[in-house]
Coordinates of C-alpha atoms in Angstrom, one line a residue:
M791 CA 0.0 0.0 0.0
H792 CA 2.0 2.9 -1.3
H793 CA -0.2 5.9 -1.4
Y794 CA -2.3 5.1 1.7
R795 CA 0.2 3.3 3.9
T796 CA -0.7 1.0 6.8
R797 CA 1.0 -0.6 9.7
I798 CA 0.8 -4.4 9.1
L799 CA 0.8 -6.9 11.8
E800 CA 0.7 -10.7 11.3
H801 CA -1.0 -13.0 13.8
V802 CA -1.5 -16.7 14.2
V803 CA -4.6 -17.8 16.1
P804 CA -6.3 -21.2 16.6
C805 CA -9.2 -22.3 14.4
Q806 CA -12.6 -23.1 15.8
H807 CA -12.6 -26.4 17.6
I808 CA -14.1 -29.3 15.6
R809 CA -14.6 -29.1 11.8
T810 CA -17.8 -29.7 9.9
Y811 CA -16.6 -32.9 8.3
P812 CA -14.3 -35.4 10.0
R813 CA -12.0 -35.8 7.1
A814 CA -11.2 -32.0 7.0
T815 CA -8.1 -33.0 9.0
T816 CA -5.6 -35.9 8.8
G817 CA -5.9 -36.6 12.5
E818 CA -7.0 -34.5 15.5
Q819 CA -9.6 -31.8 15.1
E820 CA -8.0 -29.1 17.2
E821 CA -4.6 -28.8 15.4
L822 CA -5.5 -26.1 12.7
R823 CA -4.4 -22.5 12.9
L824 CA -5.2 -19.3 11.0
A825 CA -2.9 -16.8 9.5
V826 CA -4.3 -13.3 10.1
K827 CA -3.2 -9.9 8.8
Q828 CA -4.2 -6.6 10.5
Y829 CA -3.8 -3.4 8.5
T830 CA -3.9 -0.1 10.6
P831 CA -4.0 3.1 8.5
L832 CA -1.2 5.4 9.3
C833 CA -3.4 8.3 8.3
N834 CA -5.6 7.5 11.3
P835 CA -3.2 7.2 14.3
N836 CA -5.8 8.2 16.9
P837 CA -9.1 6.5 15.9
K838 CA -12.3 8.0 17.2
P839 CA -15.7 6.4 18.1
G840 CA -17.5 5.6 14.9
D841 CA -14.4 4.7 12.9
V842 CA -14.9 1.5 10.9
T843 CA -13.4 -1.9 11.5
I844 CA -13.4 -4.0 8.3
I845 CA -13.3 -7.8 8.1
G846 CA -12.3 -9.0 4.7
T847 CA -12.8 -12.5 3.3
H848 CA -11.2 -13.9 0.2
G849 CA -12.3 -16.1 -2.8
N850 CA -11.2 -19.7 -3.4
A851 CA -7.5 -20.1 -3.9
F852 CA -6.6 -16.4 -3.7
P853 CA -4.0 -15.4 -1.0
K854 CA -5.8 -13.4 1.6
A855 CA -4.1 -10.2 2.4
K856 CA -1.6 -9.6 -0.4
L857 CA -3.9 -10.1 -3.4
Y858 CA -6.5 -7.8 -1.9
E859 CA -4.1 -5.0 -0.8
P860 CA -4.9 -2.9 -3.9
L861 CA -8.6 -3.0 -2.9
W862 CA -7.8 -1.9 0.7
E863 CA -5.5 0.8 -0.6
D864 CA -8.3 2.2 -2.9
M865 CA -10.8 1.7 -0.1
L866 CA -8.8 4.0 2.2
Q867 CA -8.8 6.7 -0.4
H868 CA -12.5 6.5 -1.2
A869 CA -13.5 6.2 2.5
Q870 CA -12.1 9.6 3.1
K871 CA -14.2 11.0 0.2
A872 CA -17.2 9.2 1.6
G873 CA -16.8 10.9 4.9
F874 CA -15.7 8.0 7.2
S875 CA -12.4 6.7 8.6
I876 CA -11.1 3.2 8.8
R877 CA -9.7 1.9 12.2
N878 CA -8.4 -1.5 11.1
I879 CA -8.7 -4.0 8.2
W880 CA -8.6 -7.6 9.2
I881 CA -8.3 -10.5 6.7
V882 CA -7.8 -14.2 7.4
N883 CA -6.7 -17.0 5.1
M884 CA -9.1 -19.9 5.2
A885 CA -7.5 -22.8 7.2
H886 CA -6.7 -24.9 4.1
Q887 CA -5.6 -22.0 1.8
G888 CA -2.7 -19.5 1.4
A889 CA -0.6 -18.8 4.4
S890 CA -2.9 -20.8 6.7
R891 CA -2.4 -23.8 4.5
V892 CA 1.3 -23.5 5.0
L893 CA 0.9 -23.3 8.7
N894 CA -1.4 -26.4 8.6
Q895 CA 0.6 -28.4 6.2
G896 CA 0.5 -32.1 7.2
N897 CA -2.7 -31.6 9.1
L898 CA -5.2 -31.0 6.3
G899 CA -7.5 -33.7 4.9
N900 CA -9.6 -33.8 1.7
D901 CA -12.9 -32.4 2.9
P902 CA -13.1 -28.7 3.9
S903 CA -16.5 -27.2 4.4
W904 CA -17.6 -23.7 3.6
F905 CA -19.3 -23.5 7.0
D906 CA -16.0 -23.8 8.8
H907 CA -14.6 -20.4 7.9
A908 CA -17.5 -18.5 9.4
R909 CA -16.8 -20.2 12.7
D910 CA -13.1 -19.4 12.4
L911 CA -14.0 -15.7 11.8
N912 CA -16.1 -15.7 14.9
Q913 CA -13.1 -17.3 16.8
M914 CA -10.8 -14.6 15.4
V915 CA -13.2 -11.8 16.5
N916 CA -13.4 -13.2 20.0
Y917 CA -9.6 -13.6 20.1
F918 CA -9.0 -9.9 19.2
R919 CA -12.2 -8.6 20.9
R920 CA -10.6 -5.5 22.3
E921 CA -9.6 -4.4 18.8
M922 CA -12.9 -5.4 17.2
V923 CA -14.5 -2.0 17.8
R924 CA -17.9 -1.3 16.3
P925 CA -19.1 -0.5 13.7
I926 CA -17.7 -3.6 12.0
V927 CA -18.4 -4.2 8.4
G928 CA -17.6 -7.2 6.2
I929 CA -16.3 -7.1 2.6
G930 CA -16.3 -10.6 1.1
H931 CA -15.5 -12.1 -2.3
S932 CA -17.0 -15.3 -3.7
V933 CA -16.9 -18.0 -1.0
G934 CA -15.7 -15.3 1.4
G935 CA -19.0 -13.6 0.9
H936 CA -20.8 -16.8 1.9
S937 CA -18.7 -16.9 5.1
L938 CA -19.8 -13.3 6.0
I939 CA -23.5 -14.2 5.4
N940 CA -23.1 -17.3 7.6
L941 CA -21.3 -15.3 10.3
S942 CA -24.1 -12.6 10.2
L943 CA -26.8 -15.2 10.6
Y944 CA -25.0 -16.8 13.5
H945 CA -24.4 -13.4 15.2
P946 CA -26.8 -10.8 13.7
R947 CA -25.5 -7.8 15.5
L948 CA -21.8 -8.4 14.9
L949 CA -21.6 -6.9 11.4
E950 CA -23.3 -3.6 10.6
A951 CA -23.1 -3.9 6.8
L952 CA -21.9 -6.3 4.2
V953 CA -20.4 -5.7 0.8
L954 CA -20.7 -9.0 -1.0
I955 CA -18.8 -9.3 -4.3
E956 CA -20.0 -12.3 -6.3
P957 CA -21.0 -14.2 -3.1
G958 CA -21.1 -17.9 -3.2
V959 CA -24.9 -18.1 -2.6
F960 CA -27.1 -19.9 -5.1
S961 CA -30.7 -21.0 -5.4
K962 CA -29.6 -24.3 -6.9
A963 CA -27.1 -26.7 -5.5
N964 CA -25.6 -27.6 -8.9
I965 CA -24.5 -24.9 -11.3
P966 CA -22.2 -25.1 -14.3
G967 CA -20.0 -22.4 -12.8
N968 CA -18.9 -24.8 -10.1
Y969 CA -18.0 -27.7 -12.4
L970 CA -15.9 -25.8 -15.0
P971 CA -13.5 -24.1 -12.5
A972 CA -13.1 -27.4 -10.6
A973 CA -12.3 -29.3 -13.8
I974 CA -9.9 -26.7 -15.0
S975 CA -8.2 -26.4 -11.6
S976 CA -7.8 -30.2 -11.3
R977 CA -5.6 -30.1 -14.4
R978 CA -3.7 -26.9 -13.7
R979 CA 0.0 -26.7 -13.5
E980 CA 1.5 -26.7 -10.0
M981 CA 5.3 -26.3 -10.5
W982 CA 7.5 -23.8 -12.4
P983 CA 11.3 -23.8 -12.6
S984 CA 11.4 -20.2 -11.3
R985 CA 9.1 -17.3 -10.3
A986 CA 10.1 -15.5 -13.5
A987 CA 9.0 -18.5 -15.6
A988 CA 5.7 -18.6 -13.7
A989 CA 5.1 -14.9 -14.3
E990 CA 5.8 -15.3 -18.0
A991 CA 3.3 -18.2 -18.2
F992 CA 0.6 -16.2 -16.3
V993 CA 0.8 -13.1 -18.5
K994 CA 0.1 -15.1 -21.6
K995 CA -3.3 -16.3 -20.2
D996 CA -6.4 -14.3 -20.8
F997 CA -7.5 -15.2 -17.3
Y998 CA -4.7 -13.1 -15.8
Q999 CA -4.5 -10.4 -18.5
R1000 CA -7.8 -8.9 -17.3
W1001 CA -6.4 -8.4 -13.8
D1002 CA -5.3 -5.1 -12.4
S1003 CA -1.5 -5.0 -12.8
R1004 CA -1.0 -4.5 -9.0
V1005 CA -3.0 -7.6 -8.3
L1006 CA -1.1 -9.7 -10.9
D1007 CA 2.2 -8.6 -9.4
L1008 CA 1.1 -9.6 -5.9
W1009 CA -0.1 -12.9 -7.3
V1010 CA 3.3 -13.7 -8.7
K1011 CA 4.9 -12.8 -5.4
H1012 CA 2.5 -14.4 -3.0
G1013 CA 0.3 -16.8 -4.9
L1014 CA 3.5 -18.9 -5.3
R1015 CA 6.0 -20.2 -2.7
N1016 CA 9.5 -21.6 -3.0
V1017 CA 9.6 -25.4 -3.1
S1018 CA 12.9 -25.3 -1.1
P1019 CA 14.2 -22.7 1.5
S1020 CA 16.5 -21.3 -1.1
Q1021 CA 15.8 -17.7 -2.0
G1022 CA 17.7 -17.7 -5.4
L1023 CA 16.2 -16.3 -8.6
D1024 CA 16.1 -19.8 -10.1
T1025 CA 14.4 -21.5 -7.2
E1026 CA 11.6 -23.8 -8.2
V1027 CA 8.1 -22.5 -7.1
T1028 CA 4.7 -24.0 -6.5
L1029 CA 1.2 -22.8 -5.7
T1030 CA 0.7 -21.5 -2.2
T1031 CA -2.8 -23.0 -2.2
T1032 CA -2.5 -26.5 -3.7
K1033 CA -4.8 -27.3 -6.6
H1034 CA -6.2 -30.1 -4.5
Q1035 CA -7.5 -27.9 -1.7
E1036 CA -8.8 -25.5 -4.3
V1037 CA -10.8 -28.2 -6.1
F1038 CA -12.1 -29.6 -2.8
F1039 CA -13.8 -26.3 -2.2
Y1040 CA -15.5 -26.0 -5.6
V1041 CA -17.4 -29.3 -5.5
W1042 CA -18.3 -32.0 -2.9
P1043 CA -18.6 -35.6 -4.1
T1044 CA -21.9 -37.4 -3.6
F1045 CA -20.8 -40.9 -4.6
D1046 CA -19.5 -42.0 -1.1
A1047 CA -22.3 -40.3 0.7
I1048 CA -25.0 -41.9 -1.4
S1049 CA -23.4 -45.3 -1.2
G1050 CA -23.4 -45.1 2.6
R1051 CA -19.7 -45.8 2.9
Y1052 CA -19.1 -42.5 4.5
Y1053 CA -20.7 -39.5 6.3
K1054 CA -23.6 -41.5 7.8
R1055 CA -23.7 -39.1 10.7
V1056 CA -22.8 -35.8 9.0
A1057 CA -25.3 -33.0 9.6
D1058 CA -26.2 -31.8 6.1
A1059 CA -29.1 -29.4 5.7
Y1060 CA -29.2 -30.2 2.0
P1061 CA -28.2 -33.9 1.7
A1062 CA -26.5 -35.5 -1.2
S1063 CA -29.3 -38.0 -1.5
K1064 CA -31.3 -35.3 -3.2
F1065 CA -28.9 -35.7 -6.2
P1066 CA -28.7 -39.4 -7.0
N1067 CA -27.6 -38.8 -10.6
D1068 CA -24.9 -36.2 -9.8
A1069 CA -21.4 -37.1 -8.9
F1070 CA -20.8 -33.7 -7.3
Y1071 CA -22.7 -30.8 -5.7
R1072 CA -22.1 -28.2 -3.0
P1073 CA -24.6 -28.0 -0.1
E1074 CA -23.6 -24.7 1.5
P1075 CA -24.6 -22.1 -1.1
I1076 CA -28.2 -23.2 -1.3
V1077 CA -28.5 -23.4 2.5
M1078 CA -27.4 -19.8 2.8
F1079 CA -29.6 -18.7 -0.1
R1080 CA -32.7 -20.0 1.7
M1081 CA -31.6 -18.1 4.8
L1082 CA -31.1 -14.7 3.2
P1083 CA -34.5 -13.4 4.3
S1084 CA -33.2 -13.6 7.9
L1085 CA -30.1 -11.7 7.2
F1086 CA -29.9 -8.6 9.5
P1087 CA -27.1 -6.3 8.2
S1088 CA -27.6 -4.0 5.3
V1089 CA -26.2 -5.6 2.1
L1090 CA -24.6 -4.3 -1.1
Y1091 CA -24.3 -6.9 -3.8
G1092 CA -21.6 -6.5 -6.5
F1093 CA -21.6 -8.7 -9.6
G1094 CA -19.5 -8.7 -12.8
E1095 CA -21.4 -8.3 -16.0
K1096 CA -19.4 -11.0 -17.7
S1097 CA -19.5 -13.4 -14.7
D1098 CA -19.1 -17.1 -15.4
F1099 CA -20.7 -18.0 -12.1
F1100 CA -23.8 -15.8 -12.1
T1101 CA -26.2 -15.9 -15.1
P1102 CA -28.6 -12.9 -15.6
E1103 CA -31.3 -15.1 -14.1
M1104 CA -29.3 -15.8 -11.0
R1105 CA -28.4 -12.1 -10.6
A1106 CA -32.1 -11.2 -10.8
E1107 CA -32.6 -13.2 -7.6
N1108 CA -30.5 -10.7 -5.6
L1109 CA -30.2 -7.0 -5.2
M1110 CA -27.0 -6.1 -7.1
V1111 CA -24.6 -3.5 -8.4
T1112 CA -23.1 -4.6 -11.7
S1113 CA -19.5 -3.6 -12.6
T1114 CA -19.7 -3.3 -16.4
G1115 CA -17.2 -5.4 -18.3
A1116 CA -15.9 -7.5 -15.4
S1117 CA -15.9 -11.2 -14.9
C1118 CA -16.5 -13.1 -11.6
L1119 CA -13.1 -11.8 -10.4
V1120 CA -14.3 -8.3 -9.8
P1121 CA -11.8 -7.4 -7.0
M1122 CA -8.9 -8.5 -9.2
E1123 CA -10.0 -6.7 -12.4
V1124 CA -11.9 -3.5 -11.5
V1125 CA -10.3 -2.7 -8.2
G1126 CA -10.8 1.1 -8.2
E1127 CA -14.5 0.9 -9.2
T1128 CA -15.1 -1.8 -6.6
A1129 CA -13.6 0.3 -3.9
K1130 CA -15.4 3.4 -5.0
Q1131 CA -18.8 1.9 -5.1
S1132 CA -18.3 0.0 -1.8
A1133 CA -17.0 3.1 0.1
R1134 CA -19.8 5.3 -1.3
W1135 CA -22.4 2.9 -0.1
L1136 CA -20.7 2.2 3.2
G1137 CA -20.5 5.9 3.9
G1138 CA -24.3 6.2 4.0
R1139 CA -24.6 3.1 6.2
I1140 CA -22.0 4.3 8.7
H1141 CA -23.6 7.7 9.1
E1142 CA -26.9 5.9 9.8
W1143 CA -25.2 3.7 12.4
Q1144 CA -23.6 6.7 14.1
R1145 CA -27.0 8.5 14.3
D1146 CA -28.8 5.4 15.6
E1147 CA -26.0 4.4 18.0
S1148 CA -25.9 7.9 19.5
A1149 CA -29.7 7.9 20.0
E1150 CA -29.6 4.5 21.6
R1151 CA -26.7 5.4 23.9
D1152 CA -28.4 8.7 25.0
A1153 CA -31.6 6.9 25.9
W1154 CA -29.9 4.1 27.8
D1155 CA -27.5 6.4 29.6
A1156 CA -30.5 8.5 30.8
L1157 CA -31.7 5.5 32.8
P1158 CA -30.1 5.0 36.3
N1159 CA -27.9 1.9 36.5
D1160 CA -29.9 0.3 39.2
E1161 CA -33.0 0.5 37.0
K1162 CA -31.3 -1.0 33.9
C1163 CA -31.6 -4.6 35.4
K1164 CA -35.1 -4.3 36.8
I1165 CA -38.6 -4.8 35.3
S1166 CA -40.0 -1.4 34.5
R1167 CA -43.5 -0.1 35.4
K1168 CA -44.4 -0.1 31.7
F1169 CA -43.4 -3.8 31.5
V1170 CA -45.5 -4.7 34.6
D1171 CA -48.5 -2.8 33.3
A1172 CA -48.2 -4.5 29.9
L1173 CA -48.1 -7.9 31.6
A1174 CA -51.2 -7.1 33.7
N1175 CA -53.1 -5.8 30.7
S1176 CA -52.3 -8.9 28.6
Q1177 CA -54.1 -11.1 31.2
K1178 CA -57.4 -9.3 30.7
P1179 CA -60.0 -11.0 28.6

């Protein structure tokens, strides 16, 4: 972050105890850890009440903090224009991806659940509770948007507003957009003789050519890791998030579940038995879609006009803001516009929160402390009147 600099702290915290599926880990359930990054804007050294805490969540296979840094940089700029200040930005790698995957190497199985990350986010919030100052807003991309929805349903008052960019929430359990990325990723290359060779290969692909140049540079630096400890220019590199963990997150196999050989006691709100003719599906998106009417925070949806995941019909099922000309990788391609629209909308929500919070605090503070924990006269009278025929 060059123009709007931040102080960056890196943390490691334990994951939520017990995973959704038993084979998410190779052995014990309590061994996993999370890699967390905290960005504190240097332009706001003395945050005041009402300054915003942001929790960011990443898409499948994209390194958490580094790949989204251009978005946070632009967000800081547009937040000032929208009339609010940012206290901290927190972003966490999912347990089986990016820097967290490196921490958990050797402990990861073959069955991560989308539901796990929402619980891990809640664990992280509780771990850093003194620094998680309200108002807290969530900005999530793809499956990360699903995690923020899930977190908000679990704890409705935690997040004041959500910016959901291509969130992984669908009305159907099987969509073509899940199968194609999974099939492509299962065949993707994992090793390159050097970082320079990998960069040369990336820039030739249309997939990466659409990215903001800042994001692509960060992908080359942090989407790859050295195979050996050597730091030389010719060191062999591999993907930070393995293709295996990426594919596991796109689709969930039904064949073992339907055969009865596995998962007899797995709690699944949308069971695989509903899809006897499908080899794969993903239960979590449809579960969240059906719960959207119960979502408490205000929500801004952002969809790419050329998205491979969301057809026009699927977009019509949600309120949306469409970034013209972008694909499903909106935060990677139209970084500035994503930040601008998000900050503009969040500015209005934050001002509403400040007004409502002030009114609530004034009304509550006006009541003596010894009366705050007692039944009021109005309460007693209402009870008495409710007993009358």
